[in-house]
PDB file of C-alpha atoms in Angstrom:
ATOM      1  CA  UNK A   1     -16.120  11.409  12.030  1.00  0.00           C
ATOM      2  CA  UNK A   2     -19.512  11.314  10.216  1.00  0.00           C
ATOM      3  CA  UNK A   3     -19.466   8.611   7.392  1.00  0.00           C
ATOM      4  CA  UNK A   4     -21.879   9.671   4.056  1.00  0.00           C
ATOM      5  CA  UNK A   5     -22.529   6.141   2.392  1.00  0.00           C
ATOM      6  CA  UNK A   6     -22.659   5.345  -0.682  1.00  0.00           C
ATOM      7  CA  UNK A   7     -25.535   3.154  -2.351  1.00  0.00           C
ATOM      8  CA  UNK A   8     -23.145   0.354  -2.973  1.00  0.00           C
ATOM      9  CA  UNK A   9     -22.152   0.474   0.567  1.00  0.00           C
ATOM     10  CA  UNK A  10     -25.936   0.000   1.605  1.00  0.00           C
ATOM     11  CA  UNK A  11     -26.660  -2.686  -1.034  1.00  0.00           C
ATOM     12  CA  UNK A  12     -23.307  -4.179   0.443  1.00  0.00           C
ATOM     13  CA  UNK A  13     -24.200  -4.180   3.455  1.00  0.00           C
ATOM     14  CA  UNK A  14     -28.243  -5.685   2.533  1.00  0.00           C
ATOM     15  CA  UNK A  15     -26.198  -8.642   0.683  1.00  0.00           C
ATOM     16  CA  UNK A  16     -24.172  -9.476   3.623  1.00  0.00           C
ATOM     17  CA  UNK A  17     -27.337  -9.623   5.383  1.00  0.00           C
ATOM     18  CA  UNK A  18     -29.224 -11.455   2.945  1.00  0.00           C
ATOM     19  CA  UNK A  19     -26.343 -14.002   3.087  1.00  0.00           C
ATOM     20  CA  UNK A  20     -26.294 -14.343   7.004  1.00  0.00           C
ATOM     21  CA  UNK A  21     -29.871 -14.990   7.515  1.00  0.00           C
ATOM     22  CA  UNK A  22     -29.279 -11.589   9.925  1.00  0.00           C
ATOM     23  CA  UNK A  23     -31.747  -8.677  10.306  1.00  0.00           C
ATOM     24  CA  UNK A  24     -29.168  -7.265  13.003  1.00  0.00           C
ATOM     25  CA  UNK A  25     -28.800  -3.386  12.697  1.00  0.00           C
ATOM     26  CA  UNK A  26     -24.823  -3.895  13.736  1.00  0.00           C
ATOM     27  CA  UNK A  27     -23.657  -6.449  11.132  1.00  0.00           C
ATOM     28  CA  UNK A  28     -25.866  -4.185   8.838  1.00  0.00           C
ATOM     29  CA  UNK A  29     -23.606  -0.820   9.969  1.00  0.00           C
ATOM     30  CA  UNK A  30     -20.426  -3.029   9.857  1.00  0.00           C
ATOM     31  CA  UNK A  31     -20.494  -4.444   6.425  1.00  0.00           C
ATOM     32  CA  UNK A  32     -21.531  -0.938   5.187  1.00  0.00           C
ATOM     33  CA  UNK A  33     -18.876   0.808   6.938  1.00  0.00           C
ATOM     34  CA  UNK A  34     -16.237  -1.807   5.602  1.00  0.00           C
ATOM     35  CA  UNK A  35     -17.527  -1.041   2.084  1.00  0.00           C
ATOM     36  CA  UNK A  36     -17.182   2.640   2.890  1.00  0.00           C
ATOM     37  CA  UNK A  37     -13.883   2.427   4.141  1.00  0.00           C
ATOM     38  CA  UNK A  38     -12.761   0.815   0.767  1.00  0.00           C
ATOM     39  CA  UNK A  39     -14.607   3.528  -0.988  1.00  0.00           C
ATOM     40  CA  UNK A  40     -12.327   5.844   0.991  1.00  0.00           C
ATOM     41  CA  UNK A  41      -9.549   4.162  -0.296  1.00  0.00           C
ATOM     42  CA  UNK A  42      -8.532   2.189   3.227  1.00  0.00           C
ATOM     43  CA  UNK A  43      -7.815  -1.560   2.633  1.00  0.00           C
ATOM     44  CA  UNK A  44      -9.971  -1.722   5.894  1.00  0.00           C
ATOM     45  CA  UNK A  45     -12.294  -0.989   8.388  1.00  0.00           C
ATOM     46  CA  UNK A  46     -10.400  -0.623  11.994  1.00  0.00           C
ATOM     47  CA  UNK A  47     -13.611  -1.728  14.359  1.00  0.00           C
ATOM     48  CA  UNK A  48     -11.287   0.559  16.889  1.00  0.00           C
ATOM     49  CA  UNK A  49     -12.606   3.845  15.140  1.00  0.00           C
ATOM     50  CA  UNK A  50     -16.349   2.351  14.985  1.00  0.00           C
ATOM     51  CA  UNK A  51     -16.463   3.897  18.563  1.00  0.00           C
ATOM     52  CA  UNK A  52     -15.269   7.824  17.438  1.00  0.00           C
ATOM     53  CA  UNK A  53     -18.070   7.600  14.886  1.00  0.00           C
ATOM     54  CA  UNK A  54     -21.429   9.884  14.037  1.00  0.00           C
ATOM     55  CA  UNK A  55     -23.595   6.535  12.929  1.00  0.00           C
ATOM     56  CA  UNK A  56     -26.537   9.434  13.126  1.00  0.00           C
ATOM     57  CA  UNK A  57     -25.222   9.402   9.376  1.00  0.00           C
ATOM     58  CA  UNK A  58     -26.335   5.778   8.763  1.00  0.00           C
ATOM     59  CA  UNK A  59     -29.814   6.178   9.405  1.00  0.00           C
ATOM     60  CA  UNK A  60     -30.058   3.224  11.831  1.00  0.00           C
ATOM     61  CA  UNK A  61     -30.699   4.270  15.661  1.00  0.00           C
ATOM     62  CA  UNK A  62     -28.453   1.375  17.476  1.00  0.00           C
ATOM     63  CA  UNK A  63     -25.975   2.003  19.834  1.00  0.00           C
ATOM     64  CA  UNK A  64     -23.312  -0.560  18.780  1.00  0.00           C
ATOM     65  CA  UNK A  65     -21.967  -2.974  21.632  1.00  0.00           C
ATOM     66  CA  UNK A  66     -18.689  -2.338  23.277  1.00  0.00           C
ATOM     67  CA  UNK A  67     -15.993  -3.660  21.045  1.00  0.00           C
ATOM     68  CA  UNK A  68     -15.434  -6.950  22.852  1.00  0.00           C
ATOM     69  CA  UNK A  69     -18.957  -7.911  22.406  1.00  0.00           C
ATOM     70  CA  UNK A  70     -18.661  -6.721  19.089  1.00  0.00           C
ATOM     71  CA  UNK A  71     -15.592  -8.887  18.203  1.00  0.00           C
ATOM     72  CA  UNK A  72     -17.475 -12.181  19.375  1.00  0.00           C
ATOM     73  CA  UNK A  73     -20.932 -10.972  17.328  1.00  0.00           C
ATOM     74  CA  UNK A  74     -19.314 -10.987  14.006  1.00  0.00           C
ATOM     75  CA  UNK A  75     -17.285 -14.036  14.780  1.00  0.00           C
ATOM     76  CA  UNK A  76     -20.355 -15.993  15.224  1.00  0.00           C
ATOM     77  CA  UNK A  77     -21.504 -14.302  11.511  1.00  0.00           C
ATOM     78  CA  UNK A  78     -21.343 -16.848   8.423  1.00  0.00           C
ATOM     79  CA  UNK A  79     -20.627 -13.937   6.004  1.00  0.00           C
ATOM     80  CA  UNK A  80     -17.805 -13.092   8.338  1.00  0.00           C
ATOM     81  CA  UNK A  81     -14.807 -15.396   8.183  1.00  0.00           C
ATOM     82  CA  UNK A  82     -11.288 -15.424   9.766  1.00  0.00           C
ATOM     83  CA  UNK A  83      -8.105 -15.528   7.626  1.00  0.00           C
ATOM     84  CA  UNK A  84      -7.915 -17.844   5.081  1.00  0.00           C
ATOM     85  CA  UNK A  85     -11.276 -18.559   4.744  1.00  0.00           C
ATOM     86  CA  UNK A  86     -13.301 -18.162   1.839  1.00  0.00           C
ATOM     87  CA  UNK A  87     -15.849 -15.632   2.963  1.00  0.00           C
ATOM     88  CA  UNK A  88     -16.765 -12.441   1.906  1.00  0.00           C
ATOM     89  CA  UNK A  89     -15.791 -10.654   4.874  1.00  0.00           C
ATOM     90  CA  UNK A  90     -12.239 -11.242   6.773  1.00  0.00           C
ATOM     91  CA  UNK A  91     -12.070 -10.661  10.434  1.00  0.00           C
ATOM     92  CA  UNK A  92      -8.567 -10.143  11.673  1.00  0.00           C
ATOM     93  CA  UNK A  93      -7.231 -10.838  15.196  1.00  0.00           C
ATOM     94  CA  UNK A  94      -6.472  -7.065  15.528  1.00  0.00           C
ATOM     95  CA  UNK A  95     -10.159  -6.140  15.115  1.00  0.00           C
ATOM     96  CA  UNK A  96      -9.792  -5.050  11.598  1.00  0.00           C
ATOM     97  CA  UNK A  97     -12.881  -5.944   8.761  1.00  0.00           C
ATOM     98  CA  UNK A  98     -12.000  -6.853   5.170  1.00  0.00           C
ATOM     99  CA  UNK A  99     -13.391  -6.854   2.109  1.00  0.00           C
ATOM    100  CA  UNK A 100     -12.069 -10.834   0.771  1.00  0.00           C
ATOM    101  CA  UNK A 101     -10.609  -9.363  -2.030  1.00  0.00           C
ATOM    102  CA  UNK A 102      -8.501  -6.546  -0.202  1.00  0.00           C
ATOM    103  CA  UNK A 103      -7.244  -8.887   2.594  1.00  0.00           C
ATOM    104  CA  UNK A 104      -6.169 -10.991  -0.494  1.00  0.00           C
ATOM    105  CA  UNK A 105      -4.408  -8.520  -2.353  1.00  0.00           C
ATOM    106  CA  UNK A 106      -2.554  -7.169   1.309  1.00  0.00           C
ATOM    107  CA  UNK A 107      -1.479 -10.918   1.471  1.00  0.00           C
ATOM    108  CA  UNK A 108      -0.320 -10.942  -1.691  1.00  0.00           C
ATOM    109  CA  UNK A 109       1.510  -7.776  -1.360  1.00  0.00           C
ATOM    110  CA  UNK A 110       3.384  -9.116   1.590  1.00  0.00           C
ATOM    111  CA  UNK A 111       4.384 -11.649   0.892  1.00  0.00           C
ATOM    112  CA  UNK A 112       6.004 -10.344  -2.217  1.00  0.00           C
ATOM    113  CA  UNK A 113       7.781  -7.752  -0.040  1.00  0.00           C
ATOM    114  CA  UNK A 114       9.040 -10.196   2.049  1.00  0.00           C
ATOM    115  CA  UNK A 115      10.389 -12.128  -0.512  1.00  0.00           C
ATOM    116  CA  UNK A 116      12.253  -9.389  -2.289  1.00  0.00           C
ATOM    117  CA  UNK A 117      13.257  -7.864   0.805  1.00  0.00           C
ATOM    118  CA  UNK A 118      15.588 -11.300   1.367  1.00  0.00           C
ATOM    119  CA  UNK A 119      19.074 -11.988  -0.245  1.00  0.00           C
ATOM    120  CA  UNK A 120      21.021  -9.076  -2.568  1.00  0.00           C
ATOM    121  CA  UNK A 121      21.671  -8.862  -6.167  1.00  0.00           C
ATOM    122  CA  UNK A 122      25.467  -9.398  -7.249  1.00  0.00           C
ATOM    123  CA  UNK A 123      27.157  -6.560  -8.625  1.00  0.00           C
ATOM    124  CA  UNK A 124      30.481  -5.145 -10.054  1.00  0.00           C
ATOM    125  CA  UNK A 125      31.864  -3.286  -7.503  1.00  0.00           C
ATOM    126  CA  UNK A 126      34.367  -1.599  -9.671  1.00  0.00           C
ATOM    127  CA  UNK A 127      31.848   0.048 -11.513  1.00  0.00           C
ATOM    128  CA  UNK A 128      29.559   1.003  -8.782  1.00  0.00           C
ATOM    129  CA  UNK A 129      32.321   2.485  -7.287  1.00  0.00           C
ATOM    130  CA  UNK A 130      33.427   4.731 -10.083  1.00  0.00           C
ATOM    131  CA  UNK A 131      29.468   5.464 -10.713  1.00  0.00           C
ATOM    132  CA  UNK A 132      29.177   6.439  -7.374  1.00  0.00           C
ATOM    133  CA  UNK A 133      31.932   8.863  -7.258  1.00  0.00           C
ATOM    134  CA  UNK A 134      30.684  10.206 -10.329  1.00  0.00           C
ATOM    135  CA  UNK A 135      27.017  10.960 -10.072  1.00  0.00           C
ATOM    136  CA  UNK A 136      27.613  11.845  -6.030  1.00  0.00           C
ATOM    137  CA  UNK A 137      30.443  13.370  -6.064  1.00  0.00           C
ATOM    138  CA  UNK A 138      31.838  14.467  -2.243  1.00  0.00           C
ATOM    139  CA  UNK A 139      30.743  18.039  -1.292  1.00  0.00           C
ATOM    140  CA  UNK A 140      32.446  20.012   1.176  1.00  0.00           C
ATOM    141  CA  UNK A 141      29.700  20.353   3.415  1.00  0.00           C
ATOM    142  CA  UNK A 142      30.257  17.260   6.364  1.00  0.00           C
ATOM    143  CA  UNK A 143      27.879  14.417   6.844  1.00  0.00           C
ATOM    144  CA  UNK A 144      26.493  10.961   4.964  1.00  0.00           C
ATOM    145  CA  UNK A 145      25.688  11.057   1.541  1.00  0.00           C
ATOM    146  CA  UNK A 146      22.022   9.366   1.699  1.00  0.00           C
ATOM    147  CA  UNK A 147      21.032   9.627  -1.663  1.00  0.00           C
ATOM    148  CA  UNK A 148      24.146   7.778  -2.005  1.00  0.00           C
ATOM    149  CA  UNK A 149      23.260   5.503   0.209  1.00  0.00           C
ATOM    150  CA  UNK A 150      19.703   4.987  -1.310  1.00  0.00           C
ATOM    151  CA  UNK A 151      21.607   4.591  -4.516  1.00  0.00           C
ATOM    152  CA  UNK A 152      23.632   1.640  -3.384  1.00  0.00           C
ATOM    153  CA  UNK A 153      21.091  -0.190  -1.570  1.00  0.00           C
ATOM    154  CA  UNK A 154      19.400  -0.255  -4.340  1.00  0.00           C
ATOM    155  CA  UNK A 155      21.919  -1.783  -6.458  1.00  0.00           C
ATOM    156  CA  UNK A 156      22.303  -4.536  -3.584  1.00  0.00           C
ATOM    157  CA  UNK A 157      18.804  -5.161  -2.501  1.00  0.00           C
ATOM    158  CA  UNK A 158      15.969  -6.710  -4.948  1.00  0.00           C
ATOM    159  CA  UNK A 159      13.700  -4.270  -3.376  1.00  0.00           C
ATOM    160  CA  UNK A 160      14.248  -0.579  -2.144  1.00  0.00           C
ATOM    161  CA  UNK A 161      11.860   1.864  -0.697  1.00  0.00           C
ATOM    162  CA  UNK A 162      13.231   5.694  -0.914  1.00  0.00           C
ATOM    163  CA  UNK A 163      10.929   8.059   0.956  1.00  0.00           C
ATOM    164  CA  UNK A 164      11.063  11.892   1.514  1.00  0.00           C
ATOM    165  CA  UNK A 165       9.324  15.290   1.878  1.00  0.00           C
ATOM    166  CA  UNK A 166       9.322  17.711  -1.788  1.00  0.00           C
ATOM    167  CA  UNK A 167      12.067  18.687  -2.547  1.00  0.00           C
ATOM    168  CA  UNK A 168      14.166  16.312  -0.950  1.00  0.00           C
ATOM    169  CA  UNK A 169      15.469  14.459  -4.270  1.00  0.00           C
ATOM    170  CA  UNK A 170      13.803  11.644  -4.507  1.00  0.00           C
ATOM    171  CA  UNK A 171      13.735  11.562  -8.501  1.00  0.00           C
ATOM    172  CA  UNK A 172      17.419  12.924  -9.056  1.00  0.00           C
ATOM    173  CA  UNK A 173      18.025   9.953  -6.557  1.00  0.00           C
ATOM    174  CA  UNK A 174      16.311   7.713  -9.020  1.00  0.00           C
ATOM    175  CA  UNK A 175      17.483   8.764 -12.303  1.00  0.00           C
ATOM    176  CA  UNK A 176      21.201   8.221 -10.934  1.00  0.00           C
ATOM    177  CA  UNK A 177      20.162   4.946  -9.354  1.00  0.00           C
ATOM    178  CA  UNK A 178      18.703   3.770 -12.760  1.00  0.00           C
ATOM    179  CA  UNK A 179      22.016   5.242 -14.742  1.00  0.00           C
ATOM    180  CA  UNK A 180      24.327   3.345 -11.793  1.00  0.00           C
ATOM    181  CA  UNK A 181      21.936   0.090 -12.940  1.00  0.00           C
ATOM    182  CA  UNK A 182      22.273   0.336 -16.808  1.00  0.00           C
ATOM    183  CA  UNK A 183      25.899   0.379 -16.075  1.00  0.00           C
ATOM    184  CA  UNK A 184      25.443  -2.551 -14.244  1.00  0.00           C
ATOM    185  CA  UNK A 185      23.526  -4.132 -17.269  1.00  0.00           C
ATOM    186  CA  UNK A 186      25.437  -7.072 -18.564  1.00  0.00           C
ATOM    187  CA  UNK A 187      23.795  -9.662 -21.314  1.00  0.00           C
ATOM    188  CA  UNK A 188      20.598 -10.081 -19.173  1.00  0.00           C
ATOM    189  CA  UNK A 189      17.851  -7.493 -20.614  1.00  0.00           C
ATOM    190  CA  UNK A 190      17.195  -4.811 -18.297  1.00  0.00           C
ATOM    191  CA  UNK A 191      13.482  -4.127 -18.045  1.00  0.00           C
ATOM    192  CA  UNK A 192      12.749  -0.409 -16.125  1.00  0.00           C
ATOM    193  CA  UNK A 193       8.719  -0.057 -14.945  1.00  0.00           C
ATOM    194  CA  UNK A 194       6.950   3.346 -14.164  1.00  0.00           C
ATOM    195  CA  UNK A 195       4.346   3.570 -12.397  1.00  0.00           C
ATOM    196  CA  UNK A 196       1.777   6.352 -10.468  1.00  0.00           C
ATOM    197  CA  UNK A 197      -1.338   6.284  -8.500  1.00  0.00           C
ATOM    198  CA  UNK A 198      -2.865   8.247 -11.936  1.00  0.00           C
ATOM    199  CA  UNK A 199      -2.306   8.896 -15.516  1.00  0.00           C
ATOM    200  CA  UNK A 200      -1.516  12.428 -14.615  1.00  0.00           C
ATOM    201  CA  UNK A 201       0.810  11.424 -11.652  1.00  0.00           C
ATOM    202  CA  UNK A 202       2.729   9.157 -14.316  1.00  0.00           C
ATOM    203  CA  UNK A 203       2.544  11.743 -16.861  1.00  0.00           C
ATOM    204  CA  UNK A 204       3.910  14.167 -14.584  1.00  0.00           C
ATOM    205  CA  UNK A 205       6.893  12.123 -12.946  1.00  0.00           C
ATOM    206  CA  UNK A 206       7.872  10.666 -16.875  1.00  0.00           C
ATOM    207  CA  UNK A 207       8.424  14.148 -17.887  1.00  0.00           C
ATOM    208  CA  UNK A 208      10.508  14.778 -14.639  1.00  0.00           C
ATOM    209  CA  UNK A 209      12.531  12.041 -14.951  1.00  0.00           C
ATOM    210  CA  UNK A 210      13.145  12.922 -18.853  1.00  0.00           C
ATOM    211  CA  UNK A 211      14.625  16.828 -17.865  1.00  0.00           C
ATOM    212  CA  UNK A 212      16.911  14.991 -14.882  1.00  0.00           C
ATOM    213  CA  UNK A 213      18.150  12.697 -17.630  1.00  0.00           C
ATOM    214  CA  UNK A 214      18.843  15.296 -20.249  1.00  0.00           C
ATOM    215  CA  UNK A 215      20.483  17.068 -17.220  1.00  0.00           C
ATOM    216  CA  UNK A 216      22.702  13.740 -16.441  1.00  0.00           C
ATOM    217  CA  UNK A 217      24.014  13.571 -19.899  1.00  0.00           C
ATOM    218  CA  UNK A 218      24.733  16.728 -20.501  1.00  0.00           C
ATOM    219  CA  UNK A 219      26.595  17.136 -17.284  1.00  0.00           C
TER     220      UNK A 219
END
């Protein structure tokens, strides 16, 4: 892998520097490569794939330490902190170089996760039950139902992740999970959130989820 950096990731990498008191060619190629790797939309830089790397790229002829003596250089960095400090570089104990503010948000993220992924929402079983056996009704062929079953831990769980190759019906799945939860709806407002990577991701799955709806009601 052969990394093209960007100017920011240079100037990054000067200011980290600059705010070391360093003039070491490898804290210069790691800060630079951690601002790359956010460029390339990681959360990270894995010091792990440093090694697989074309550095010819960088412009700097150093052949970096092995990763051990790596791990103990950037420790001893001031611009380099472990987590929880206030630095603006985060140093994992899985070898793993953050940007402050992306370690941050990954916190963040986590710990929401983990607290929605705890407890269950109350529901009316009566009408899941005669939801369910409308919008997934039993087909001949044998086997579990796992749309259903997406639908129903979603009902029960305050978060739920539904994953799956095209075509696989993720967004019919939806649609019937957010009919089976307006159903549910009782004098607490229901609020319903879209959201895509892009406009025209957004855009796109709207517009799908508007035709599976018409399709719902008229069906």
């Amino acid at each position: 892998m052969k990394p093209e950096l960007r100017s920011i990731d240079r100037h990054f990498a000067g200011f980290i520097c600059r705010e070391s008191g360093s003039t070491r060619p490898e804290l210069w190629i790691i800060a630079a490569l951690a601002s790359h790797a956010v460029g390339k939309r990681h959360t990270c830089l894995n010091l792990a794939d440093v090694a697989v790397m074309d550095l010819s790229a960088i412009g700097v002829a150093v052949n970096l330490p092995p990763i051990e003596r790596l791990l103990e250089q950037l420790k001893e960095v001031p611009a380099i902190g472990a987590p929880g400090d206030i630095c603006p570089l985060i140093l994992d104990a899985a070898g793993r170089i953050y940007l402050h503010r992306y370690w941050s948000y990954e916190q963040d993220l986590a710990r929401v996760v983990l607290e929605k992924s705890s407890g269950s929402e109350p529901v009316c079983e009566d009408t899941l039950r005669d939801g369910l056996r409308r919008l997934f009704p039993a087909s001949a062929a044998e086997g579990i139902d796992w749309q259903a079953i997406a639908a129903i831990a979603a009902l029960r769980k305050k978060l739920c992740i539904i994953s799956g190759g095209p075509g696989t019906g993720k967004t019919s799945t939806v649609v019937k999970i957010l009919a089976l939860l307006i159903e549910q709806q009782t004098a607490k407002r229901l609020r319903i959130a879209l959201a895509a990577p892009t406009g025209k991701a957004a855009a796109r799955l709207k517009d799908s989820i508007s035709r599976m709806k018409d399709n719902l009601a008229s069906s």
